Amino acid sequence: MIETVPNIASTDLADLRKVEVTKLLKRVIVPILNNDIVSLGMVRNLRIVDDYVYLRLYVGSHQPELKEQVISTLSNLNWCKKTYVELCTIPKVRTTLAVSSGKGGVGKSTVAVNLAAALSLTGAKVGLLDADVYGPNVPQMLGLGYFDIQVIETADGQRFIPLEAHGIKVMSVGLLAEPDHPLAWRGPVLHKIITQFIHQVEWGELDYLLIDLPPGTGDAQITIVQESPICGVILVTTPQQVAIADVRRSVYMFRQVGVPVLGIVENMSYLLTEEGKDSQFIFGKGGGQQLSTELQAPLLGQIPIHARICEGGDRGLPITLSDRDFLPSQFFAEIAKTLIATFTKPTVLNSG
């Protein structure tokens, strides 16, 4: 009796081909980051349908050539008739970063605002998208009240015009609501608003766009991460173990979509007294370093508690701008320098 080899099921064949495609895509390297586009989370929604490859490529405005590199690389597949690449970017925005936390109350928005300010002080063009639909505090922290958001007509349709505060371009869901009115949006409406804020804001030329995410891992967070060309996330935590546990859940969400964790910022690390003592660890100690070790991601900074940080947010002038010599301001400046070094090609000096 002659045995016949069963045909490979179409789903199994697609899975095998997907592995093959992914292996080839890992050959496409982003020079400055010295990593491949798969590991950097730039390739999403990869699908194999019959003899065709479909994928979405999330890039910065300065990286359109990666699309042709992907198509050229996959042309080596003898079974692939055509590769369809949907290029996803925010026009004129080079680098999009997310600021996230596992839970509320850890000072995520305070970190986002002061980090945006620190980046701006280096001369970079910075935008801040406040996508925290549950607590949009960025406008207040930057001295912005309720404004009618201007909408203009462009060749690509209607676009929101961001506001500007302290040299930082700002868009926030909080600008859509009157003072003291709740943002009671449900699923479909929330998804639509978030998508509009990602794709329909006329930012102009930006070096960095920071997205202040809602805390946790719900629908709003997943929508933002999936729809944005986020090339890295900064995780904000406090030292205690309860906060650390929540951050772990957030990390799982980012890893599911392939967004790399750039580092950890431990906020409220210790109480900074007027005498400059830093020995009062009122929320515990070592949580940020523990996370850093677990995730193999750098501990970018440990920001102490001080009344002046809170006061700066309440009066709309971030401490990083009002007092550059203040110790926490210097910490934010160091974090900004680290991020710039990560995403900027080093300058080669001529020895002659």
Short mmCIF file of C-alpha atoms in Angstrom, two decimals:
data_model
loop_
_atom_site.label_atom_id
_atom_site.label_comp_id
_atom_site.label_asym_id
_atom_site.label_seq_id
_atom_site.Cartn_x
_atom_site.Cartn_y
_atom_site.Cartn_z
CA MET A 1 0.00 0.00 0.00
CA ILE A 2 1.41 3.37 -1.07
CA GLU A 3 1.23 6.08 1.63
CA THR A 4 0.48 9.61 0.52
CA VAL A 5 1.79 12.70 2.23
CA PRO A 6 -1.14 14.81 3.45
CA ASN A 7 -1.41 18.36 2.20
CA ILE A 8 -0.34 21.04 4.63
CA ALA A 9 -3.43 22.83 5.91
CA SER A 10 -3.72 26.39 4.65
CA THR A 11 -3.57 27.80 8.18
CA ASP A 12 -0.39 25.83 8.93
CA LEU A 13 1.14 27.00 5.67
CA ALA A 14 0.29 30.62 6.49
CA ASP A 15 1.90 30.22 9.91
CA LEU A 16 5.07 28.76 8.39
CA ARG A 17 5.23 31.57 5.88
CA LYS A 18 4.66 34.15 8.60
CA VAL A 19 7.69 32.82 10.46
CA GLU A 20 9.69 33.02 7.24
CA VAL A 21 8.57 36.61 6.59
CA THR A 22 9.35 37.68 10.16
CA LYS A 23 12.83 36.20 9.90
CA LEU A 24 13.49 38.24 6.75
CA LEU A 25 12.07 41.42 8.26
CA LYS A 26 14.53 41.14 11.13
CA ARG A 27 17.25 41.83 8.56
CA VAL A 28 15.94 45.39 8.13
CA ILE A 29 17.93 47.42 10.65
CA VAL A 30 17.21 50.97 11.86
CA PRO A 31 20.75 52.44 11.93
CA ILE A 32 20.53 54.94 14.81
CA LEU A 33 18.75 52.49 17.13
CA ASN A 34 20.92 49.62 15.87
CA ASN A 35 17.99 47.21 16.03
CA ASP A 36 15.61 45.55 13.59
CA ILE A 37 12.12 46.79 12.71
CA VAL A 38 10.43 43.74 14.25
CA SER A 39 12.15 44.09 17.63
CA LEU A 40 11.36 47.82 17.61
CA GLY A 41 7.63 47.14 17.20
CA MET A 42 7.47 48.88 13.83
CA VAL A 43 5.87 45.89 12.06
CA ARG A 44 2.26 45.22 13.06
CA ASN A 45 -0.81 43.45 11.68
CA LEU A 46 1.33 41.04 9.66
CA ARG A 47 -0.90 38.72 7.64
CA ILE A 48 -0.29 36.09 4.99
CA VAL A 49 -3.21 35.57 2.60
CA ASP A 50 -2.54 32.94 -0.06
CA ASP A 51 0.61 34.15 -1.85
CA TYR A 52 0.43 37.75 -0.62
CA VAL A 53 1.96 39.54 2.39
CA TYR A 54 0.14 42.37 4.16
CA LEU A 55 1.58 44.46 6.99
CA ARG A 56 1.48 47.89 8.60
CA LEU A 57 4.78 49.68 9.09
CA TYR A 58 4.86 52.32 11.85
CA VAL A 59 7.66 54.83 11.30
CA GLY A 60 8.76 58.36 12.08
CA SER A 61 8.34 61.06 9.44
CA HIS A 62 12.05 60.78 8.57
CA GLN A 63 11.95 57.03 7.81
CA PRO A 64 9.79 56.56 4.67
CA GLU A 65 12.63 54.66 2.97
CA LEU A 66 11.98 51.70 5.29
CA LYS A 67 8.91 50.82 3.23
CA GLU A 68 11.01 50.19 0.11
CA GLN A 69 13.56 48.27 2.17
CA VAL A 70 10.78 45.98 3.42
CA ILE A 71 9.41 45.40 -0.07
CA SER A 72 12.91 44.76 -1.44
CA THR A 73 13.75 42.34 1.38
CA LEU A 74 10.57 40.31 0.95
CA SER A 75 11.06 40.13 -2.81
CA ASN A 76 13.41 37.22 -2.03
CA LEU A 77 10.41 35.04 -1.19
CA ASN A 78 9.85 32.71 -4.15
CA TRP A 79 6.18 32.13 -3.23
CA CYS A 80 5.21 35.79 -2.66
CA LYS A 81 3.44 37.43 -5.59
CA LYS A 82 3.28 40.85 -3.95
CA THR A 83 3.89 42.61 -0.64
CA TYR A 84 1.44 45.27 0.52
CA VAL A 85 2.90 47.71 3.06
CA GLU A 86 0.68 50.33 4.70
CA LEU A 87 2.94 53.13 5.94
CA CYS A 88 1.67 54.54 9.26
CA THR A 89 3.16 57.78 10.53
CA ILE A 90 2.23 61.13 12.04
CA PRO A 91 3.13 63.75 9.43
CA LYS A 92 6.24 65.81 10.26
CA VAL A 93 6.76 64.03 13.62
CA ARG A 94 10.13 62.30 13.89
CA THR A 95 9.88 60.43 17.18
CA THR A 96 6.75 59.46 19.10
CA LEU A 97 7.15 58.31 22.71
CA ALA A 98 4.56 57.12 25.22
CA VAL A 99 4.56 57.86 28.94
CA SER A 100 2.67 55.16 30.80
CA SER A 101 1.89 53.86 34.28
CA GLY A 102 0.26 50.74 35.62
CA LYS A 103 -2.01 52.71 37.95
CA GLY A 104 -3.19 56.23 38.61
CA GLY A 105 -1.72 58.53 41.24
CA VAL A 106 1.96 57.85 40.56
CA GLY A 107 2.62 61.24 38.93
CA LYS A 108 2.66 60.09 35.31
CA SER A 109 1.35 63.39 33.92
CA THR A 110 3.77 65.35 36.10
CA VAL A 111 6.62 63.32 34.62
CA ALA A 112 5.28 63.74 31.08
CA VAL A 113 4.95 67.53 31.42
CA ASN A 114 8.37 68.03 33.00
CA LEU A 115 10.02 65.69 30.52
CA ALA A 116 8.44 67.61 27.63
CA ALA A 117 9.76 70.82 29.20
CA ALA A 118 13.24 69.33 29.63
CA LEU A 119 13.33 68.21 25.98
CA SER A 120 12.16 71.65 24.87
CA LEU A 121 14.96 73.34 26.84
CA THR A 122 17.50 71.44 24.71
CA GLY A 123 16.19 73.23 21.62
CA ALA A 124 14.08 70.30 20.41
CA LYS A 125 10.62 70.92 18.94
CA VAL A 126 8.25 69.14 21.29
CA GLY A 127 4.57 68.25 21.30
CA LEU A 128 2.55 66.74 24.14
CA LEU A 129 -0.64 64.78 23.47
CA ASP A 130 -2.68 64.34 26.64
CA ALA A 131 -4.61 61.16 25.88
CA ASP A 132 -5.48 60.45 29.52
CA VAL A 133 -9.24 60.38 29.04
CA TYR A 134 -9.81 59.63 32.73
CA GLY A 135 -7.78 62.52 34.14
CA PRO A 136 -6.62 65.03 31.52
CA ASN A 137 -4.51 67.27 33.76
CA VAL A 138 -1.89 68.43 31.26
CA PRO A 139 -3.69 71.69 30.31
CA GLN A 140 -3.74 72.85 33.93
CA MET A 141 -0.13 71.81 34.47
CA LEU A 142 0.88 73.98 31.51
CA GLY A 143 -1.35 76.93 32.39
CA LEU A 144 -4.03 76.28 29.75
CA GLY A 145 -7.71 76.60 30.53
CA TYR A 146 -10.76 75.74 28.45
CA PHE A 147 -10.37 76.79 24.82
CA ASP A 148 -12.35 76.32 21.65
CA ILE A 149 -10.08 74.12 19.59
CA GLN A 150 -9.54 75.52 16.11
CA VAL A 151 -10.13 73.23 13.15
CA ILE A 152 -8.71 73.96 9.69
CA GLU A 153 -9.19 72.44 6.27
CA THR A 154 -6.12 70.85 4.67
CA ALA A 155 -5.45 68.78 1.57
CA ASP A 156 -5.82 65.71 3.78
CA GLY A 157 -9.07 66.83 5.41
CA GLN A 158 -9.88 68.61 8.66
CA ARG A 159 -7.14 69.02 11.26
CA PHE A 160 -7.07 70.24 14.88
CA ILE A 161 -4.64 73.06 15.65
CA PRO A 162 -2.75 72.38 18.89
CA LEU A 163 -2.35 75.06 21.52
CA GLU A 164 1.06 76.18 22.68
CA ALA A 165 2.40 76.73 26.18
CA HIS A 166 6.01 77.45 27.18
CA GLY A 167 7.14 76.52 23.68
CA ILE A 168 5.42 73.11 23.82
CA LYS A 169 2.58 72.27 21.43
CA VAL A 170 -0.31 70.73 23.35
CA MET A 171 -3.46 68.81 22.53
CA SER A 172 -5.62 67.29 25.23
CA VAL A 173 -8.98 65.62 25.58
CA GLY A 174 -9.40 67.96 28.54
CA LEU A 175 -9.62 70.89 26.11
CA LEU A 176 -12.86 69.43 24.73
CA ALA A 177 -14.73 69.63 28.03
CA GLU A 178 -15.97 72.60 30.00
CA PRO A 179 -14.50 73.03 33.49
CA ASP A 180 -15.93 70.65 36.11
CA HIS A 181 -17.79 68.62 33.45
CA PRO A 182 -17.02 64.88 33.39
CA LEU A 183 -15.68 63.18 30.26
CA ALA A 184 -18.33 60.47 30.17
CA TRP A 185 -17.43 58.79 26.89
CA ARG A 186 -18.11 55.15 26.13
CA GLY A 187 -16.42 52.64 23.84
CA PRO A 188 -17.13 53.66 20.20
CA VAL A 189 -17.11 57.42 20.91
CA LEU A 190 -13.93 57.10 22.96
CA HIS A 191 -12.23 55.11 20.20
CA LYS A 192 -13.21 57.70 17.59
CA ILE A 193 -11.95 60.65 19.65
CA ILE A 194 -8.64 58.97 20.42
CA THR A 195 -8.12 58.02 16.78
CA GLN A 196 -8.86 61.60 15.68
CA PHE A 197 -6.36 62.99 18.18
CA ILE A 198 -3.66 60.69 16.85
CA HIS A 199 -4.26 61.20 13.14
CA GLN A 200 -5.95 64.60 12.80
CA VAL A 201 -3.76 67.08 14.67
CA GLU A 202 -1.66 69.51 12.64
CA TRP A 203 1.48 69.32 14.77
CA GLY A 204 3.87 70.86 12.27
CA GLU A 205 7.55 69.91 12.51
CA LEU A 206 8.26 68.05 15.76
CA ASP A 207 11.36 66.28 16.98
CA TYR A 208 9.45 64.55 19.77
CA LEU A 209 5.79 63.90 20.42
CA LEU A 210 5.07 62.61 23.92
CA ILE A 211 1.76 60.81 24.46
CA ASP A 212 0.52 60.84 28.05
CA LEU A 213 -1.40 57.55 28.18
CA PRO A 214 -4.26 56.73 30.53
CA PRO A 215 -3.15 54.56 33.45
CA GLY A 216 -3.72 50.83 33.24
CA THR A 217 -4.35 48.51 30.30
CA GLY A 218 -7.91 49.14 29.08
CA ASP A 219 -9.46 49.78 25.67
CA ALA A 220 -8.24 53.39 25.48
CA GLN A 221 -4.63 52.42 26.09
CA ILE A 222 -4.72 49.56 23.58
CA THR A 223 -6.29 51.81 20.92
CA ILE A 224 -3.60 54.46 21.32
CA VAL A 225 -0.75 51.96 21.23
CA GLN A 226 -2.14 50.16 18.19
CA GLU A 227 -2.90 53.34 16.23
CA SER A 228 0.30 55.29 16.97
CA PRO A 229 3.83 55.00 15.57
CA ILE A 230 5.12 54.79 19.15
CA CYS A 231 8.76 53.75 19.04
CA GLY A 232 9.20 53.36 22.77
CA VAL A 233 7.50 53.75 26.14
CA ILE A 234 8.68 55.29 29.40
CA LEU A 235 7.13 53.58 32.42
CA VAL A 236 6.42 55.65 35.52
CA THR A 237 6.15 53.93 38.88
CA THR A 238 6.52 54.61 42.57
CA PRO A 239 8.78 52.49 44.79
CA GLN A 240 6.15 50.38 46.56
CA GLN A 241 5.35 46.81 45.48
CA VAL A 242 1.68 47.52 44.70
CA ALA A 243 2.70 49.98 41.97
CA ILE A 244 5.35 47.59 40.66
CA ALA A 245 2.78 44.80 40.23
CA ASP A 246 0.55 47.08 38.15
CA VAL A 247 3.44 48.13 35.92
CA ARG A 248 4.14 44.47 35.10
CA ARG A 249 0.66 44.21 33.58
CA SER A 250 1.34 47.26 31.42
CA VAL A 251 4.60 45.75 30.24
CA TYR A 252 2.72 42.68 29.03
CA MET A 253 0.43 44.90 26.92
CA PHE A 254 3.35 46.70 25.28
CA ARG A 255 5.15 43.46 24.57
CA GLN A 256 2.02 42.06 22.90
CA VAL A 257 2.28 44.77 20.23
CA GLY A 258 6.07 44.84 20.24
CA VAL A 259 6.59 48.36 21.63
CA PRO A 260 9.96 48.45 23.45
CA VAL A 261 10.32 49.77 26.98
CA LEU A 262 12.91 52.57 26.92
CA GLY A 263 13.28 52.75 30.67
CA ILE A 264 11.78 53.27 34.10
CA VAL A 265 11.20 56.54 35.93
CA GLU A 266 10.70 56.04 39.65
CA ASN A 267 8.62 58.97 40.88
CA MET A 268 8.16 59.93 44.54
CA SER A 269 11.34 58.00 45.30
CA TYR A 270 12.01 59.79 48.55
CA LEU A 271 11.08 62.93 50.45
CA LEU A 272 13.37 65.81 49.55
CA THR A 273 13.46 68.10 52.58
CA GLU A 274 14.43 71.74 52.55
CA GLU A 275 17.81 70.74 53.99
CA GLY A 276 18.38 68.49 50.95
CA LYS A 277 18.24 65.23 52.90
CA ASP A 278 17.01 62.24 50.90
CA SER A 279 16.80 59.53 53.55
CA GLN A 280 13.03 59.53 54.08
CA PHE A 281 11.76 56.73 51.83
CA ILE A 282 8.10 57.12 52.73
CA PHE A 283 6.84 54.88 49.88
CA GLY A 284 9.42 52.17 50.28
CA LYS A 285 12.68 51.71 48.43
CA GLY A 286 14.09 49.86 45.45
CA GLY A 287 10.96 49.25 43.39
CA GLY A 288 12.22 51.07 40.32
CA GLN A 289 15.55 49.24 40.39
CA GLN A 290 13.73 45.94 40.80
CA LEU A 291 11.63 46.65 37.71
CA SER A 292 14.69 47.78 35.80
CA THR A 293 16.44 44.50 36.55
CA GLU A 294 13.40 42.38 35.67
CA LEU A 295 12.77 44.16 32.36
CA GLN A 296 16.44 44.66 31.52
CA ALA A 297 15.55 48.31 30.90
CA PRO A 298 17.48 51.25 32.36
CA LEU A 299 16.34 53.12 35.44
CA LEU A 300 16.23 56.55 33.82
CA GLY A 301 15.79 58.55 36.99
CA GLN A 302 14.50 58.69 40.56
CA ILE A 303 12.40 61.80 41.14
CA PRO A 304 11.92 62.85 44.79
CA ILE A 305 8.81 64.30 46.40
CA HIS A 306 8.89 68.03 46.97
CA ALA A 307 6.13 70.60 47.42
CA ARG A 308 7.56 72.82 44.69
CA ILE A 309 6.99 70.12 42.05
CA CYS A 310 3.29 70.00 42.95
CA GLU A 311 3.05 73.79 43.16
CA GLY A 312 4.52 74.13 39.68
CA GLY A 313 1.86 71.84 38.26
CA ASP A 314 -0.93 73.64 40.08
CA ARG A 315 0.06 77.08 38.80
CA GLY A 316 0.81 75.97 35.25
CA LEU A 317 4.59 76.43 35.27
CA PRO A 318 6.56 73.16 35.46
CA ILE A 319 9.42 73.21 37.93
CA THR A 320 11.82 72.18 35.15
CA LEU A 321 11.16 75.53 33.48
CA SER A 322 10.93 77.76 36.55
CA ASP A 323 14.09 76.57 38.30
CA ARG A 324 16.62 74.66 36.20
CA ASP A 325 19.05 74.39 39.11
CA PHE A 326 16.54 72.61 41.35
CA LEU A 327 17.59 68.97 41.90
CA PRO A 328 14.44 67.36 40.41
CA SER A 329 14.76 69.66 37.37
CA GLN A 330 18.29 68.38 36.85
CA PHE A 331 17.01 64.81 36.99
CA PHE A 332 14.46 65.53 34.25
CA ALA A 333 17.20 67.19 32.19
CA GLU A 334 19.33 64.05 32.48
CA ILE A 335 16.42 61.85 31.36
CA ALA A 336 15.89 64.14 28.36
CA LYS A 337 19.58 63.86 27.44
CA THR A 338 19.37 60.07 27.61
CA LEU A 339 16.38 60.00 25.26
CA ILE A 340 18.03 62.38 22.80
CA ALA A 341 21.16 60.23 22.81
CA THR A 342 19.00 57.19 22.05
CA PHE A 343 17.28 58.68 19.01
CA THR A 344 19.99 60.95 17.62
CA LYS A 345 22.91 59.95 15.44
CA PRO A 346 26.14 60.83 17.25
CA THR A 347 28.20 63.62 15.73
CA VAL A 348 31.56 62.51 14.40
CA LEU A 349 34.24 65.13 15.02
CA ASN A 350 37.11 65.55 12.57
CA SER A 351 40.46 64.94 14.23
CA GLY A 352 42.08 67.48 11.92
#
